[in-house]
Structures are given as C-alpha cells and as structure tokens.
PDB file of C-alpha atoms in Angstrom:
ATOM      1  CA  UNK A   1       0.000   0.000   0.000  1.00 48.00           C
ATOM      2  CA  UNK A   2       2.724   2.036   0.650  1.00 53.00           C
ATOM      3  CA  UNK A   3       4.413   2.016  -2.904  1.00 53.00           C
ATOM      4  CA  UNK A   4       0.934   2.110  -4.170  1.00 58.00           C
ATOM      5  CA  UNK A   5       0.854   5.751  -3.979  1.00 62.00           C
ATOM      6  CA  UNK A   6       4.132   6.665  -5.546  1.00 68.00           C
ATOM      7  CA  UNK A   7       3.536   4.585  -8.073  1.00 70.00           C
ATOM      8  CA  UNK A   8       0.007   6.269  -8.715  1.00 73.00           C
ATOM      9  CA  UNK A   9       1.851   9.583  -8.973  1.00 76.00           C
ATOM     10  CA  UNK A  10       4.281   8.142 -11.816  1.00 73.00           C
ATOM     11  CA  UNK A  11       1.736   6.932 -13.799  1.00 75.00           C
ATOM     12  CA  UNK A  12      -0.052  10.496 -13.901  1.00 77.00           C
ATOM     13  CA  UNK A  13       3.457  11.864 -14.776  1.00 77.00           C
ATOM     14  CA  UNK A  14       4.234   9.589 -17.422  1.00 74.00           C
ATOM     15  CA  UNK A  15       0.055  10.679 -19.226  1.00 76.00           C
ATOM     16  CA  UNK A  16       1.116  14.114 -18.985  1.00 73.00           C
ATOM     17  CA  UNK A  17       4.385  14.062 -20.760  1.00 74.00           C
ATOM     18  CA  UNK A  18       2.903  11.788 -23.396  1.00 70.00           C
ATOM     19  CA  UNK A  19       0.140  14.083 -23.534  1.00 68.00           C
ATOM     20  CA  UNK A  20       2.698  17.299 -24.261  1.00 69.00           C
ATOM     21  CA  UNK A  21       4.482  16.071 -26.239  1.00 68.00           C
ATOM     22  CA  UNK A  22       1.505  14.757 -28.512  1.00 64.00           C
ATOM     23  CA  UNK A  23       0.121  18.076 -28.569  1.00 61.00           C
ATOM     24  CA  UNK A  24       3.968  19.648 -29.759  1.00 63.00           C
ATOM     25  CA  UNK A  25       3.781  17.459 -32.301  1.00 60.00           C
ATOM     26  CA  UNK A  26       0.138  18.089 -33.484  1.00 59.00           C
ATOM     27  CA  UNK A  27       0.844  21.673 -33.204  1.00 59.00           C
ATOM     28  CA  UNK A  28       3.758  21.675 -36.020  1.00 55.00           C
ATOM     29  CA  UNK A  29       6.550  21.885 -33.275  1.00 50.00           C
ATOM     30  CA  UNK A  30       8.896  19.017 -34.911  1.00 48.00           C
ATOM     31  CA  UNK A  31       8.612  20.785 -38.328  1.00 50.00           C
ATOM     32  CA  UNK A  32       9.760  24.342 -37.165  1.00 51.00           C
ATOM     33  CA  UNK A  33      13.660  24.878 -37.373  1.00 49.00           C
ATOM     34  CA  UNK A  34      15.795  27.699 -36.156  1.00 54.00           C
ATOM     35  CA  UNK A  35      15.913  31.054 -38.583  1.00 51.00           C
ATOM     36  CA  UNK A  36      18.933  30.378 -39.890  1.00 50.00           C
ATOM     37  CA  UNK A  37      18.583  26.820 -41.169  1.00 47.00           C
ATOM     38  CA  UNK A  38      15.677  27.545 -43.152  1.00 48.00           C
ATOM     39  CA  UNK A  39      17.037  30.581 -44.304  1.00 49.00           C
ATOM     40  CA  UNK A  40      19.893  28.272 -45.859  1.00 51.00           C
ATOM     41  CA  UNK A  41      17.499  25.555 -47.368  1.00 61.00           C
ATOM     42  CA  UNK A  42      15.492  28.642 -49.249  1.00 75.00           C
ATOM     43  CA  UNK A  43      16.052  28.211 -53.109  1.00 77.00           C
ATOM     44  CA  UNK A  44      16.476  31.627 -55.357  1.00 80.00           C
ATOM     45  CA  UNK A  45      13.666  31.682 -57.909  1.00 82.00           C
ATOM     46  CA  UNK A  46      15.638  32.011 -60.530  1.00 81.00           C
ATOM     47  CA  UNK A  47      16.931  28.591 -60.614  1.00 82.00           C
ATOM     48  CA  UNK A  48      14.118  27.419 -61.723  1.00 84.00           C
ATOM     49  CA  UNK A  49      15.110  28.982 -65.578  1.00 82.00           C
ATOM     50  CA  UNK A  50      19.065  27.383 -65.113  1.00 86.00           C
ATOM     51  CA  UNK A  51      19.698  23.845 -66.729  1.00 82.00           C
ATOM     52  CA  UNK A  52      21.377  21.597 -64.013  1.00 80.00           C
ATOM     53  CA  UNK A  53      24.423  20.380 -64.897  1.00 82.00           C
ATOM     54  CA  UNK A  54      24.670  21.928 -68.631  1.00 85.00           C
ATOM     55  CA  UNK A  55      27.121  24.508 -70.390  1.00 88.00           C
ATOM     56  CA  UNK A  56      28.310  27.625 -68.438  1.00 88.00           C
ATOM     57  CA  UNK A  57      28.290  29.444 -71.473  1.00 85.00           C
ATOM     58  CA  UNK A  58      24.767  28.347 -72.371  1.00 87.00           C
ATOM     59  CA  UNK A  59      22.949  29.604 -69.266  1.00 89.00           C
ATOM     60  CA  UNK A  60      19.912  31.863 -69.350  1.00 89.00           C
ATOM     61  CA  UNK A  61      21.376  35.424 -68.782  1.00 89.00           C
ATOM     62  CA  UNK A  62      19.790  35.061 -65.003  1.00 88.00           C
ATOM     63  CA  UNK A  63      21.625  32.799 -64.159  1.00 90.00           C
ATOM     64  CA  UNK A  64      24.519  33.884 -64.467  1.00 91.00           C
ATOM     65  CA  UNK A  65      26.648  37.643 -63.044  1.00 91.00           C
ATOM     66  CA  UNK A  66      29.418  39.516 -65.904  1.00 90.00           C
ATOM     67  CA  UNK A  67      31.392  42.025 -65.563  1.00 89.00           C
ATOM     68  CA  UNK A  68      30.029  44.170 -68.790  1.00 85.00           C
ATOM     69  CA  UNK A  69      31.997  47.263 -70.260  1.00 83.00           C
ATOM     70  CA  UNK A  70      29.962  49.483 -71.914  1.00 83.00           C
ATOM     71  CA  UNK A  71      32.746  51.434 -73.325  1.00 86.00           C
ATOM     72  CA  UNK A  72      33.030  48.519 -75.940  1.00 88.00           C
ATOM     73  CA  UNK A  73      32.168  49.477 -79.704  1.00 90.00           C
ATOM     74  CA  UNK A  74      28.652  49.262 -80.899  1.00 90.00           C
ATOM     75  CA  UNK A  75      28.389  46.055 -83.009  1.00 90.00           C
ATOM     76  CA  UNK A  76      31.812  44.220 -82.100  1.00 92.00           C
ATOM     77  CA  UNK A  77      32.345  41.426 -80.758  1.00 92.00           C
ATOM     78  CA  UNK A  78      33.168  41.423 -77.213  1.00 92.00           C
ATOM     79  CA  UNK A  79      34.050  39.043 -74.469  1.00 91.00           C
ATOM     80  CA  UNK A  80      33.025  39.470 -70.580  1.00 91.00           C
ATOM     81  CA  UNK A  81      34.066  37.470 -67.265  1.00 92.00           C
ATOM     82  CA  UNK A  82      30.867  36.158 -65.946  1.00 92.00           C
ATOM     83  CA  UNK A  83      30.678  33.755 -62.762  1.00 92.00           C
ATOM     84  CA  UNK A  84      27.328  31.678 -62.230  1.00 91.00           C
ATOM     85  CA  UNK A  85      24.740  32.862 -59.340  1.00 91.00           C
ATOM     86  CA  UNK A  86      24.710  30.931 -56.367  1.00 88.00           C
ATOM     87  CA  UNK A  87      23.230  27.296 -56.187  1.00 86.00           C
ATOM     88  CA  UNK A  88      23.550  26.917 -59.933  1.00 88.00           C
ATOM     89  CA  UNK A  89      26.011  24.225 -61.018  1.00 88.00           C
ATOM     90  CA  UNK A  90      27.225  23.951 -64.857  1.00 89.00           C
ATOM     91  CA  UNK A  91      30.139  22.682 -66.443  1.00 89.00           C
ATOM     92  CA  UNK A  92      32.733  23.202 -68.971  1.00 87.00           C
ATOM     93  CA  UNK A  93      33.517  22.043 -72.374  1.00 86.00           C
ATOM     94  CA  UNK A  94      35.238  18.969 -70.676  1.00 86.00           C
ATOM     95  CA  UNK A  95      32.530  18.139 -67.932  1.00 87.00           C
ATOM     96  CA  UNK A  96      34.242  19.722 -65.115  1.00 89.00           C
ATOM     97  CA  UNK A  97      32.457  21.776 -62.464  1.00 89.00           C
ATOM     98  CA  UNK A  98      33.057  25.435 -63.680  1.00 89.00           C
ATOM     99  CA  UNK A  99      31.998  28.972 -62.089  1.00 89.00           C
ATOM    100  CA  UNK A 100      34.100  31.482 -63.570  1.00 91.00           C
ATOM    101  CA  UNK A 101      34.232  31.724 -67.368  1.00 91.00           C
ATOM    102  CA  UNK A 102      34.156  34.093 -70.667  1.00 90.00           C
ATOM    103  CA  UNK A 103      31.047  34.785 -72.500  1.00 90.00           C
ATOM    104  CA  UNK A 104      31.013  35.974 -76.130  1.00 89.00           C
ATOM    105  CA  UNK A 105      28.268  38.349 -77.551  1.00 90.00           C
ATOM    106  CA  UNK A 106      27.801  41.378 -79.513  1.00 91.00           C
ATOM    107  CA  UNK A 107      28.247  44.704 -78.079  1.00 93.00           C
ATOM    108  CA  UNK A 108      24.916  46.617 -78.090  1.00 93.00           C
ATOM    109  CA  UNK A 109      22.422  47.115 -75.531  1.00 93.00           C
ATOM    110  CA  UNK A 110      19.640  45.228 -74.878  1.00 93.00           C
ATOM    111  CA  UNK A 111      16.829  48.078 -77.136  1.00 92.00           C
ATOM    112  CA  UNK A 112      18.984  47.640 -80.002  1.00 92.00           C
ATOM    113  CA  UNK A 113      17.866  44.050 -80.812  1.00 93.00           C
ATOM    114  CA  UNK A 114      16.452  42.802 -83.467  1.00 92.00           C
ATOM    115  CA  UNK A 115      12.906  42.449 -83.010  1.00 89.00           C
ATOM    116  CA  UNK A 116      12.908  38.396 -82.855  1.00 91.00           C
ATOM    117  CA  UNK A 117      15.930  38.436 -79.737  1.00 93.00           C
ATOM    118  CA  UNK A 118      12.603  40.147 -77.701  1.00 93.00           C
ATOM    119  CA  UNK A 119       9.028  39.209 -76.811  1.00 92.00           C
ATOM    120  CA  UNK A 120       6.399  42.320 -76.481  1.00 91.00           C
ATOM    121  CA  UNK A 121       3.552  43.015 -74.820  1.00 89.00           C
ATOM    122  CA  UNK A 122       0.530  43.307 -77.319  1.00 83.00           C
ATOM    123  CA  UNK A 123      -2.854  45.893 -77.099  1.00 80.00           C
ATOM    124  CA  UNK A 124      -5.768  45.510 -78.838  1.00 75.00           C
ATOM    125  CA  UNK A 125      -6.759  49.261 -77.912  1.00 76.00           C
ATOM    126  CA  UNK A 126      -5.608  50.981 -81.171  1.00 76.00           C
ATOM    127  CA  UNK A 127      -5.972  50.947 -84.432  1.00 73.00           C
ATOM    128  CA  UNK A 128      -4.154  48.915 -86.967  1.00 72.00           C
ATOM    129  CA  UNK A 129      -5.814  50.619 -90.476  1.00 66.00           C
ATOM    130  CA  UNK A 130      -5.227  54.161 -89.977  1.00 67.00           C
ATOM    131  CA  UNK A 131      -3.247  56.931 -91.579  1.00 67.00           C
ATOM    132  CA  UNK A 132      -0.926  57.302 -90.124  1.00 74.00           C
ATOM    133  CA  UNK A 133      -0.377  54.023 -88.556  1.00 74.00           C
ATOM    134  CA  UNK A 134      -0.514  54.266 -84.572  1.00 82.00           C
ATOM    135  CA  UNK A 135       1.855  53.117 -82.554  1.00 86.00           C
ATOM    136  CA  UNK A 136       1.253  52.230 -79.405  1.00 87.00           C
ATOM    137  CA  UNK A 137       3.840  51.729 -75.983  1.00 90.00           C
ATOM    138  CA  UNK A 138       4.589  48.350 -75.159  1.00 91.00           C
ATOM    139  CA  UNK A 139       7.173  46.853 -72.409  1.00 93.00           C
ATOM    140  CA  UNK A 140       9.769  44.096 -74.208  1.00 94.00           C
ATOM    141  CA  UNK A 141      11.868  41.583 -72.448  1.00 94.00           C
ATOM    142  CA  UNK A 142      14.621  39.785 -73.942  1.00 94.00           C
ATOM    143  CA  UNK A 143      14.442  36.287 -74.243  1.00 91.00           C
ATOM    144  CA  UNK A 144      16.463  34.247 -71.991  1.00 87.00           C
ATOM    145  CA  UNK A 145      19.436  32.795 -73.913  1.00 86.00           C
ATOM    146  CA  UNK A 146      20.293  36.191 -75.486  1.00 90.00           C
ATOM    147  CA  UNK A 147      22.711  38.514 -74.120  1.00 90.00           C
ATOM    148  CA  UNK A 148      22.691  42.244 -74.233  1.00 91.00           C
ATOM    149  CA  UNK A 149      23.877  45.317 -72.201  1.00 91.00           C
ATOM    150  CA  UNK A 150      21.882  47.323 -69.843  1.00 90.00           C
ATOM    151  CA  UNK A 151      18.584  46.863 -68.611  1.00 92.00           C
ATOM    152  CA  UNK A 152      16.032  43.163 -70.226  1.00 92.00           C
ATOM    153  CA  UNK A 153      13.306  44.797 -70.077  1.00 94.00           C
ATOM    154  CA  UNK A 154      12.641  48.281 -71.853  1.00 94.00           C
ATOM    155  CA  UNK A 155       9.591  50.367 -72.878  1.00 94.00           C
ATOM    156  CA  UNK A 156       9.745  50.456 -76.806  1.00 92.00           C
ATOM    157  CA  UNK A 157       6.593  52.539 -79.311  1.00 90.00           C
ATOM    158  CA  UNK A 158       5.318  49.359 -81.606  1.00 88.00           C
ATOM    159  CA  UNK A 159       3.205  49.993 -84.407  1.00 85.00           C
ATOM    160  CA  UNK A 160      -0.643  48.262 -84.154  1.00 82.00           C
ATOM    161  CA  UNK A 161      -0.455  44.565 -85.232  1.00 77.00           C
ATOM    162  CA  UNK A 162      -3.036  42.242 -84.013  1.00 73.00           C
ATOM    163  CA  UNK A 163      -6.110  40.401 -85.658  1.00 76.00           C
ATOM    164  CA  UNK A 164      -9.374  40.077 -84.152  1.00 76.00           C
ATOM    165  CA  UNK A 165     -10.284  36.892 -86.680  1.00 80.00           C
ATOM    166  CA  UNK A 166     -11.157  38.444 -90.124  1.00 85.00           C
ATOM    167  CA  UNK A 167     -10.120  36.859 -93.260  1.00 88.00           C
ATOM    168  CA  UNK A 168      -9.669  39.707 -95.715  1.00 89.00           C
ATOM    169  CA  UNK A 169     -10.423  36.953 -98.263  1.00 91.00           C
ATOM    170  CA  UNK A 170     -14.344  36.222 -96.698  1.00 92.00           C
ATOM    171  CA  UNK A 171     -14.488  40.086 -96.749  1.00 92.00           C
ATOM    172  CA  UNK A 172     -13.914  40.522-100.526  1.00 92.00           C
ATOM    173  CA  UNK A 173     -16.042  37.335-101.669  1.00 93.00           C
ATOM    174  CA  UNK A 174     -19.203  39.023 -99.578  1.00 92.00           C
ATOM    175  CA  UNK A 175     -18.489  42.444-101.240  1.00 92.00           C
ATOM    176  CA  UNK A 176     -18.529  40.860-104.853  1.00 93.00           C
ATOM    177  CA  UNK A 177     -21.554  38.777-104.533  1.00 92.00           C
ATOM    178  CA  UNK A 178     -23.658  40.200-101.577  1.00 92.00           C
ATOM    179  CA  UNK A 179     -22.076  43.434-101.394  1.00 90.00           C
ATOM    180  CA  UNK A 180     -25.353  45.058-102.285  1.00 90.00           C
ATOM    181  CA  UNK A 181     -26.955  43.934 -99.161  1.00 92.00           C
ATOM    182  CA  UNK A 182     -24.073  45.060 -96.997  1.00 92.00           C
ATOM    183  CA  UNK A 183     -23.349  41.739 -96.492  1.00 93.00           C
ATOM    184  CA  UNK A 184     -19.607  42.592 -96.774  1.00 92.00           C
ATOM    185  CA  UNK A 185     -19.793  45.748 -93.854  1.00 92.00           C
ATOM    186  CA  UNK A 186     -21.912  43.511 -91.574  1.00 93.00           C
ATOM    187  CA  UNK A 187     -19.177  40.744 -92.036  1.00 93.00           C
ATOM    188  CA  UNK A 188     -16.660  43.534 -90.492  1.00 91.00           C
ATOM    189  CA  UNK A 189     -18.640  45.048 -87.877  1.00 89.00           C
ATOM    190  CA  UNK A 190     -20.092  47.872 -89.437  1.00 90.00           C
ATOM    191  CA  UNK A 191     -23.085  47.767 -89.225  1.00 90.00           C
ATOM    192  CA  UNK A 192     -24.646  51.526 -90.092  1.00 90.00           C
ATOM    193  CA  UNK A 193     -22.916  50.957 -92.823  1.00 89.00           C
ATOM    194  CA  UNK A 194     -24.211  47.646 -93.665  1.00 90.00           C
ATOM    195  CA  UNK A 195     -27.791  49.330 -92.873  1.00 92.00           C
ATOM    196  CA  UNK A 196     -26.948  51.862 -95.129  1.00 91.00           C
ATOM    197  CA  UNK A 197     -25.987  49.691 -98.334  1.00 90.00           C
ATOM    198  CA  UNK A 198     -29.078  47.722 -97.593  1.00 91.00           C
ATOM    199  CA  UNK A 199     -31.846  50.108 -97.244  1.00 90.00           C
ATOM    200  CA  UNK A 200     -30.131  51.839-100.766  1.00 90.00           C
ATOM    201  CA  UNK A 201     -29.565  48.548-102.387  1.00 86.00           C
ATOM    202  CA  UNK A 202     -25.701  49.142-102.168  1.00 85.00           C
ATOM    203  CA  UNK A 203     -26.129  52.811-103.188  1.00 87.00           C
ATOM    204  CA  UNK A 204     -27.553  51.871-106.964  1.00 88.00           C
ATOM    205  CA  UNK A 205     -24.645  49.713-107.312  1.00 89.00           C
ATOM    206  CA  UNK A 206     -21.936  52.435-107.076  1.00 92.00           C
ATOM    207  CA  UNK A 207     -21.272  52.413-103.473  1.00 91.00           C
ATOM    208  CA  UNK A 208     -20.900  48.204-103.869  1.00 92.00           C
ATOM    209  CA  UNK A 209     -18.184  49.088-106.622  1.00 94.00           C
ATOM    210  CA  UNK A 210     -16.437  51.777-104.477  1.00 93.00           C
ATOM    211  CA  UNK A 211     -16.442  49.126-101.745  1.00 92.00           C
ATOM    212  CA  UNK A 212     -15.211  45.939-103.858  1.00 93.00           C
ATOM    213  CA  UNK A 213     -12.274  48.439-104.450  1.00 94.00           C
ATOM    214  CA  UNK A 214     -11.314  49.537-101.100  1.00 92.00           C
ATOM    215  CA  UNK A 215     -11.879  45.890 -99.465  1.00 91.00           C
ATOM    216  CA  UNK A 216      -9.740  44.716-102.368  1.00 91.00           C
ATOM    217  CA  UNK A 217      -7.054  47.258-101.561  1.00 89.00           C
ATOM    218  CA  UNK A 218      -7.300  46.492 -97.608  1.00 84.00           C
ATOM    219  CA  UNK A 219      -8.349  50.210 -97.389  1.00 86.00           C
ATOM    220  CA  UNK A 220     -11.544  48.936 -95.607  1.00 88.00           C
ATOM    221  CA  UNK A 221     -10.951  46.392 -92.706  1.00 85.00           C
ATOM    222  CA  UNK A 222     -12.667  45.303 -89.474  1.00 87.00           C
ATOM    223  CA  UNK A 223     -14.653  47.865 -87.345  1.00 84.00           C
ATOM    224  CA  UNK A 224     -12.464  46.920 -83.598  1.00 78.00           C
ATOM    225  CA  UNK A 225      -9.397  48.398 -85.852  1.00 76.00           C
ATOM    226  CA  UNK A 226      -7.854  44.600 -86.071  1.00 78.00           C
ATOM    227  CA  UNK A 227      -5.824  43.302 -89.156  1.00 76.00           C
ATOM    228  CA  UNK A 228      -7.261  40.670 -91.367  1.00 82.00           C
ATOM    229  CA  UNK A 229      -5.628  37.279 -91.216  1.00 76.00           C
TER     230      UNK A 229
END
C-alpha cells in the first residue's frame, strides 16, 4: 500500500508528458527549425530557368553575373568574365564543375535588338488601319538565352499589329456577290454601314463598286481596328 501511492503519482506523470508532447507534435513543433537553417534551405527563384548540370556558357542570362563594359564598340564582338549565381552548377567544355568563365556576344544594348531576340507586350486598344499608322507603348523583355547590355526589359513605341479573326479573303467574296446587301460591312462590324448599303440597295450599285475596291485594296478592314488574317 505504501508504494501504491508513488507509483500512482508516476503513472499520472508519465500521461502528462505523453500528452505534451503529442500536442507539440500536433501543433507543427517538430517541423519548425531555427531562422537560420531555413534561411539556408530557401532556393532563389531564378533557378528554376538554369539547366542543371549543362554549359556555363549556355545559361539563361539570369543565371549567371558579368562584368560588362559598356565602353566597348557598338556592333563588335566582345568578351566578358561572368561567374554563375549561387546554387547553380554547370560545367565546362570537358565536364568539369566550372563557375568562372568568358562569354562571347555582340556589343549593343539590350533596345537595339532585333525584333525576334525580344518578346512584347501586345494591345488591342488601337488601331491597326489608320493613316498614319498608330503606334502604341509596349514593355519588351529579352528572351532568356540572349545577351545584351543594360537593362532586359525596356519600354519600346510598336506599331498596331493584331487580328481580331477576319479573313480579308471572306471580306472581298461578300463584297462581290452580296455586297449590295451590306453583307460585306456587316461581315466587319459595321453595321450603319451595312444598314446603309441595304436600305439603298448598295447605293444603286456604285457604293458596292467603291467598296469591292477599297476591301480589295485592304483600305476597308474590321470595325475593332484589327488586321485581317
């Protein structure tokens, strides 16, 4: 009877540390490590765009840092000391773990590409069949494997070039054979007009001839300003 109650007293001990330490791990407690570990383990979102393993000198320019001179001559060839960012890993011609090497390009800065080393933003807010032709602002980025100097993404004016759907070809076939009904201006999205030619029985015939003409010439396109296809 005597050991009875300390042994009582042990057992309640033992259900309450099993008890805590079921709730710490419930609660996430196991999973949570000091500042400075996870810190560590965090991986840069840019190595997400770097190949594992592949050629130093073919890495995404994000991948990797260069020391650029922009003193060089516009259009020469140049060569830069670049060294991979940290936690990407690339080799060299022979295989061998590499993070310093020499990258060859083209001195000129990253605006003065041609227009296929850049992607651009596209609007469908202006007009492409005007006179003059709008332009419009647009914000470029270079693609990744090309190199340039200065700043990968730049403001440049475009000019309007983007199709809602129309074939100029449908277009002309309405104007020739239903033209008189303003088939052809209700195929484009213009519809007064298309009211117009029909109530007037395409103007006597004149204004379907004027209209076969400027269709044909791609004077007259679709009414949302689009190109045809």
């Amino acid at each position: 009877v005597a050991a009875a109650g300390p042994l009582r007293r042990l057992r309640r001990l033992c259900r309450v540390l099993l008890f805590l330490s079921q709730f710490y791990i419930l609660s996430g407690g196991e999973n949570k490590l000091p500042s400075h570990l996870t810190e560590s383990t965090e991986i840069p979102p840019y190595v997400m765009k770097c190949p594992s393993n592949g050629l130093c000198s073919k890495l995404p320019a994000d991948c990797i840092d260069c020391a650029t001179n922009f003193s060089c001559v516009y259009g020469k060839p140049v060569t830069f000391d670049c060294t991979v960012k940290p936690s990407v890993t690339c080799v060299d011609q022979d295989f061998k773990l590499q993070r310093n090497f020499i990258i060859n390009m083209t001195c000129r800065f990253c605006w003065q590409l041609p227009e296929t080393d850049y992607e651009c933003s596209n609007s469908t807010s202006c007009m492409t069949v005007s006179c003059p032709r709008e332009r419009y602002p647009a914000n470029c980025t270079v693609r990744d494997h090309i190199h340039c100097l200065g700043n990968r993404t730049f403001p440049k004016m475009l000019y309007c070039n983007w199709t809602g759907g129309y074939k100029w070809s449908t277009a002309l076939a309405l104007s020739i054979t239903l033209g008189g009904f303003g088939a052809d201006r209700f195929y484009l999205g213009q519809w007064r007009e298309g009211l117009g030619k029909l109530f007037s029985f395409g103007g006597l015939g004149i204004w379907t001839l004027i209209d076969v003409l400027l269709i044909g010439v791609g004077y007259v396109g679709p009414a949302d300003g689009s190109l045809y296809i």
